[in-house]
PDB file of C-alpha atoms in Angstrom:
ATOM      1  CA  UNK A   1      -1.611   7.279  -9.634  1.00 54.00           C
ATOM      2  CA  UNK A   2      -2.058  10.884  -8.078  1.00 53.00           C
ATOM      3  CA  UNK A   3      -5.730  10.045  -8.296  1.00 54.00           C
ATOM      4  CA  UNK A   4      -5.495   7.115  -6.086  1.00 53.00           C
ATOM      5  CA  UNK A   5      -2.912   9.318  -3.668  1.00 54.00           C
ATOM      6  CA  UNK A   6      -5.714  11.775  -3.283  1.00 59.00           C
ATOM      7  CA  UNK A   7      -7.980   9.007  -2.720  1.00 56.00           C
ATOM      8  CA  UNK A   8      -6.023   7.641   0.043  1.00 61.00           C
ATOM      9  CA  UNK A   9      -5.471  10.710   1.817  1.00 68.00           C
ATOM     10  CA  UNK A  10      -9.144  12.222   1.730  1.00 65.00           C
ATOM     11  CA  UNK A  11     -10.327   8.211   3.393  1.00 62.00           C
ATOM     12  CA  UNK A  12      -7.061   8.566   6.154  1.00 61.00           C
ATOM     13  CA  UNK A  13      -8.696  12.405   6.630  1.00 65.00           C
ATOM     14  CA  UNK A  14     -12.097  10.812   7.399  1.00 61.00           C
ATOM     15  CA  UNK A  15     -10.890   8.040   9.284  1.00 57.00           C
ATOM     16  CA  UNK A  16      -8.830  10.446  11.214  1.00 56.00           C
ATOM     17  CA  UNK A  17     -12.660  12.579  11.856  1.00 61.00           C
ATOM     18  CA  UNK A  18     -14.323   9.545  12.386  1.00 58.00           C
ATOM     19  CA  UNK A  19     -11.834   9.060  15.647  1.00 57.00           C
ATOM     20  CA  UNK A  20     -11.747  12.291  16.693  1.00 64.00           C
ATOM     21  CA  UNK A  21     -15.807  12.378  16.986  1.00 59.00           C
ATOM     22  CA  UNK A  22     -15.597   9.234  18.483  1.00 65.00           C
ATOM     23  CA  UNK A  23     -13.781  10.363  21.214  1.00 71.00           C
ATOM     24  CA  UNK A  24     -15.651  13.373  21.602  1.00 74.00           C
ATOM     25  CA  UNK A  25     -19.051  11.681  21.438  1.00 75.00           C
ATOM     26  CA  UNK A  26     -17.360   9.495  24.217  1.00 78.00           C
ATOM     27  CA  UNK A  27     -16.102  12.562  26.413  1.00 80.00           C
ATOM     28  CA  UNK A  28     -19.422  14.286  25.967  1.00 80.00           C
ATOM     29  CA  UNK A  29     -21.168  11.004  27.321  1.00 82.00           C
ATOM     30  CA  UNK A  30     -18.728  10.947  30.384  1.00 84.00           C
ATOM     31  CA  UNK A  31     -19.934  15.220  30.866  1.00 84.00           C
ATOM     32  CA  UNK A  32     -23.334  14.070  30.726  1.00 86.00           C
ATOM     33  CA  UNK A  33     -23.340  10.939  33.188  1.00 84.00           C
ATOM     34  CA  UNK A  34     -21.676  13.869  35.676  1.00 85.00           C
ATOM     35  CA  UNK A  35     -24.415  16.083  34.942  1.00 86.00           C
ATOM     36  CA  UNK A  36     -26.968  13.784  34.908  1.00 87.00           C
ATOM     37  CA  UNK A  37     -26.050  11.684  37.973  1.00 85.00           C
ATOM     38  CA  UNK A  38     -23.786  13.984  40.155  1.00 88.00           C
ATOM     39  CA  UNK A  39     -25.240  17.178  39.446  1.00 87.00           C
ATOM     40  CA  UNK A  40     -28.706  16.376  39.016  1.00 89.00           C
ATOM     41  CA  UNK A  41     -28.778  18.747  35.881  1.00 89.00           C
ATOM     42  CA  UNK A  42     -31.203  16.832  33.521  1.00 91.00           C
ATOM     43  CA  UNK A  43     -31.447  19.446  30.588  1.00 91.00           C
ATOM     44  CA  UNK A  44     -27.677  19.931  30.237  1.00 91.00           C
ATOM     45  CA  UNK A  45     -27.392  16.509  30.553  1.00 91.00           C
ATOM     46  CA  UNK A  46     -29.734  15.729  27.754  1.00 92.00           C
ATOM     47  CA  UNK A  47     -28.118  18.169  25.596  1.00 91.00           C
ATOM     48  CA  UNK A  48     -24.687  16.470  25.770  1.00 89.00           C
ATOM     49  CA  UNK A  49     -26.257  12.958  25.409  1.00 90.00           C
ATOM     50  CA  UNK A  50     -27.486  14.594  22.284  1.00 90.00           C
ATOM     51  CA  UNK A  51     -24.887  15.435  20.822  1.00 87.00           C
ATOM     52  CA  UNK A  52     -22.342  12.541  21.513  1.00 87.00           C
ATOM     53  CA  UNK A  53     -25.136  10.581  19.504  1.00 89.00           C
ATOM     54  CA  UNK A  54     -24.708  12.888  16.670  1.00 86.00           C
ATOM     55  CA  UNK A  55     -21.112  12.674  16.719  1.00 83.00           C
ATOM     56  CA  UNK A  56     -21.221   9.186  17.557  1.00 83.00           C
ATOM     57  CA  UNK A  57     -23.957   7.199  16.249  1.00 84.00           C
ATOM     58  CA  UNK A  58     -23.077   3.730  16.251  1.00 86.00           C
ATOM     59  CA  UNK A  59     -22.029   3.776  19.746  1.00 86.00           C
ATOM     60  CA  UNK A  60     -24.868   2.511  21.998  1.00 88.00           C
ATOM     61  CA  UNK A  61     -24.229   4.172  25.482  1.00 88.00           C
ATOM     62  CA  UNK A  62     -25.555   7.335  24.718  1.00 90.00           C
ATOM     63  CA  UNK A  63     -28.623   6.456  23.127  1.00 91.00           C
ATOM     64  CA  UNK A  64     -28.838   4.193  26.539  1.00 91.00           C
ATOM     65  CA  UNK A  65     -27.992   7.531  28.934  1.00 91.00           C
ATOM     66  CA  UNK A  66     -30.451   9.669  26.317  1.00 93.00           C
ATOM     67  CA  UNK A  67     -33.214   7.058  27.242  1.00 93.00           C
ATOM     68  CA  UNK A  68     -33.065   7.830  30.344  1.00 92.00           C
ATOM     69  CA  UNK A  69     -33.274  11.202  30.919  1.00 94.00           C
ATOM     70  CA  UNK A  70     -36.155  11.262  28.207  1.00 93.00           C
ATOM     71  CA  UNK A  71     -38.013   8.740  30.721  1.00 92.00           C
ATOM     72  CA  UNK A  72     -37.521  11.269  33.638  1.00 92.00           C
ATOM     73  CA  UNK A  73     -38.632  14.016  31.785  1.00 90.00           C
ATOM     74  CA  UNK A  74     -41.695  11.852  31.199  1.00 90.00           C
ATOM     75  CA  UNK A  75     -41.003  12.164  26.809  1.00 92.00           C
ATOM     76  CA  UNK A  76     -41.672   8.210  27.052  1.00 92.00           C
ATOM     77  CA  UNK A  77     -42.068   7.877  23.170  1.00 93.00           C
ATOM     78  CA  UNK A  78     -38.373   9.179  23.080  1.00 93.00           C
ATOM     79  CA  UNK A  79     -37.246   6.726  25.406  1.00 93.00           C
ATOM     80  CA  UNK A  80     -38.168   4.062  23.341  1.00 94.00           C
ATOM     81  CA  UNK A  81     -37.018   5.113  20.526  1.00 94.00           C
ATOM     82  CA  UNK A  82     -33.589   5.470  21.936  1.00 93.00           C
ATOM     83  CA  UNK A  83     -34.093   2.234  24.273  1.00 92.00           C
ATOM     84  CA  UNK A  84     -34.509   0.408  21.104  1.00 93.00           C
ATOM     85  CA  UNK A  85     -31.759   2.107  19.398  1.00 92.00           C
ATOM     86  CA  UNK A  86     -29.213   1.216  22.045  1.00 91.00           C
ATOM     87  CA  UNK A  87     -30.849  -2.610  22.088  1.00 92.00           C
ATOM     88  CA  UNK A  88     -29.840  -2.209  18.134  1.00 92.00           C
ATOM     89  CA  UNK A  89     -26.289  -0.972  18.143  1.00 90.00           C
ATOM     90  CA  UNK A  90     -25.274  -2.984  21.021  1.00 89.00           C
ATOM     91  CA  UNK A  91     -27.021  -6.454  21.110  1.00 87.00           C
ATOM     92  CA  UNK A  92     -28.028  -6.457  24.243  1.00 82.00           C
ATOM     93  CA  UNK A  93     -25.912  -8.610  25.562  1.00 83.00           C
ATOM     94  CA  UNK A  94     -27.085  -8.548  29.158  1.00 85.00           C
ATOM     95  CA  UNK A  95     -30.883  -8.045  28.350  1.00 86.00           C
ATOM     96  CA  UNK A  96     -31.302  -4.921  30.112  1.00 86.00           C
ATOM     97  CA  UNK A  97     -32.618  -2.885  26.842  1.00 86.00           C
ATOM     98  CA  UNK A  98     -35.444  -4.993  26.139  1.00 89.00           C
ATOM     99  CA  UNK A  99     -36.293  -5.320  29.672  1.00 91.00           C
ATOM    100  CA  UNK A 100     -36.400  -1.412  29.934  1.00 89.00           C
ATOM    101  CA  UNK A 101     -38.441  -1.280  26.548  1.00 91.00           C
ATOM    102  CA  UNK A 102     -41.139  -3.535  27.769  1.00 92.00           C
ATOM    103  CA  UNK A 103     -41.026  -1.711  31.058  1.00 92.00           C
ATOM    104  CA  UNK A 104     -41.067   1.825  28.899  1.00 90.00           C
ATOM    105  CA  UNK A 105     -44.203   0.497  26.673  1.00 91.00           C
ATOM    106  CA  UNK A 106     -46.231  -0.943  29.651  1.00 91.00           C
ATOM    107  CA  UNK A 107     -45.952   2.748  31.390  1.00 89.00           C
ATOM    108  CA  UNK A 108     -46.675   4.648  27.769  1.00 88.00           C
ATOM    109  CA  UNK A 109     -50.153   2.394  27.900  1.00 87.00           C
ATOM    110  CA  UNK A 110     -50.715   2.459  31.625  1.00 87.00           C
ATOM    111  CA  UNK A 111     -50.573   6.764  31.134  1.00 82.00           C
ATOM    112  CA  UNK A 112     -48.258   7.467  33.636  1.00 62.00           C
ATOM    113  CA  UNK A 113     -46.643  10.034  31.631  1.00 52.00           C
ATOM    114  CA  UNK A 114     -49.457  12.266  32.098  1.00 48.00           C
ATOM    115  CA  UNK A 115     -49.310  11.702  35.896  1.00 51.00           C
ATOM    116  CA  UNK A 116     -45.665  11.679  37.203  1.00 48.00           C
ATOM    117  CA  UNK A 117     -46.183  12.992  40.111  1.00 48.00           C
ATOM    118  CA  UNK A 118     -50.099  12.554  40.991  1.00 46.00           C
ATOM    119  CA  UNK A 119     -49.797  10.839  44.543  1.00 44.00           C
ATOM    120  CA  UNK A 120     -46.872  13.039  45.904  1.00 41.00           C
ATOM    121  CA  UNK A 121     -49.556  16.043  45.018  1.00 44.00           C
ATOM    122  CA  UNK A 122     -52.701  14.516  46.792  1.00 45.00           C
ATOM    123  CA  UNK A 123     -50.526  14.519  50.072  1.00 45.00           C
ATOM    124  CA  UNK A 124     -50.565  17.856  51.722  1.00 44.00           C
ATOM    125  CA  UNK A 125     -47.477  18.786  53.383  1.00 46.00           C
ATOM    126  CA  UNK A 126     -46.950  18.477  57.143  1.00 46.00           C
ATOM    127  CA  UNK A 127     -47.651  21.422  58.960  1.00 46.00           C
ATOM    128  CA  UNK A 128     -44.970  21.122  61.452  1.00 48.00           C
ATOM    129  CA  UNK A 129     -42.658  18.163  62.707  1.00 48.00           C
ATOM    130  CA  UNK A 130     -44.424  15.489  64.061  1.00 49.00           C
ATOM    131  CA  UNK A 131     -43.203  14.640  67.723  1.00 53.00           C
ATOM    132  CA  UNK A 132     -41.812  11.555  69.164  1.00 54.00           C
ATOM    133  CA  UNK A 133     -41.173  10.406  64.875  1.00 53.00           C
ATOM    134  CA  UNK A 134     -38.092   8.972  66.391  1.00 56.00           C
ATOM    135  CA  UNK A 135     -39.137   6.829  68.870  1.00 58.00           C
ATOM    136  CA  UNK A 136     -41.991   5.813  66.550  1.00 59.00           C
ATOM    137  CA  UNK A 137     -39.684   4.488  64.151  1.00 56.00           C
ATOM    138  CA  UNK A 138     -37.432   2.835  66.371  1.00 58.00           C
ATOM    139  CA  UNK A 139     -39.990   0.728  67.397  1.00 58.00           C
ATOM    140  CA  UNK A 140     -41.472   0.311  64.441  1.00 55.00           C
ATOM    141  CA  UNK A 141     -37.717  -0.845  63.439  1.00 55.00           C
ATOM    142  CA  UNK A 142     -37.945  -2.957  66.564  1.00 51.00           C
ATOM    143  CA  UNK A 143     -40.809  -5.035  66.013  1.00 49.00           C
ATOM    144  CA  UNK A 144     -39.881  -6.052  61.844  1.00 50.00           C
ATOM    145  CA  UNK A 145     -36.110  -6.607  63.502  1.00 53.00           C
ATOM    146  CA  UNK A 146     -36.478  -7.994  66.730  1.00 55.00           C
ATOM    147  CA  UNK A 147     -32.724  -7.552  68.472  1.00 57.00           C
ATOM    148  CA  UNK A 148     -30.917 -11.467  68.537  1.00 60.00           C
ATOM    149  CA  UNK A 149     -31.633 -13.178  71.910  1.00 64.00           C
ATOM    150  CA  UNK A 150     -28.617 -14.396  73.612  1.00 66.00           C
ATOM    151  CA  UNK A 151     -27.655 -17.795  73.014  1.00 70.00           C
ATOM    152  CA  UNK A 152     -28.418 -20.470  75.776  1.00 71.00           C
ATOM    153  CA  UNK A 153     -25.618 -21.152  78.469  1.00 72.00           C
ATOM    154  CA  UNK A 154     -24.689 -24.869  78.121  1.00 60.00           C
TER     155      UNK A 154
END
């Protein structure tokens, strides 16, 4: 009987952990979508998404926000591997996952993860401020949106 006691307090102790790191892996997910999306901080952002998927790993939104900043930092085999984690844990109910999988894999065999930033490079930068950019784009603005015409007096 004392053996069954001990039994059912060391499974309340880990349910008990269990929560607690669940709601830490979800707090540490919240820190990194501030990080990541407010802050622009990528690395600390990773590092949080991290862990909340060590502390948490059956929860998909992590693995989902982990993807991510793997694909900016151009790590595309990581992305997938998270991508199709988080299409794992949560179903992927909405299709996203598998969308951003396919999109992940046609980029890993196109190589763009050698060349993130190859056309922004080519382009020298301007000199000095271009004159009358304003007025260029207003008419540019113009002529795709021409303004309404009145309507017809009757």
């Amino acid at each position: 009987r004392a053996r069954r006691a001990r039994a059912g307090d060391a499974a309340k102790r880990r349910a008990v952990a269990v929560a607690r790191a669940r709601g830490a892996g979800c707090a540490l997910c919240g820190l990194g979508d501030v990080l990541l999306y407010v802050r622009k901080d990528d690395a600390r952002a990773e590092k949080h998404f991290g862990a909340a998927t060590r502390l948490d790993p059956i929860s998909p939104i992590p693995h989902f926000d982990l993807a991510v900043v793997l694909q900016k930092r151009n790590d595309l085999d990581g992305a997938i591997r998270e991508m199709l984690e988080y299409v794992r844990l949560s179903g992927d109910p909405d299709g996203r996952g598998k969308a951003a999988v396919a999109d992940l894999q046609a980029k890993k065999k196109a190589g763009l993860a050698a060349k993130p930033n190859a056309e922004a490079q080519a382009r020298p930068p301007p000199s000095r401020p271009r004159r009358g950019l304003a007025r260029e784009r207003r008419a540019n603005s113009q002529s795709l949106h021409p303004p309404p015409r009145p309507a017809p007096l009757a």
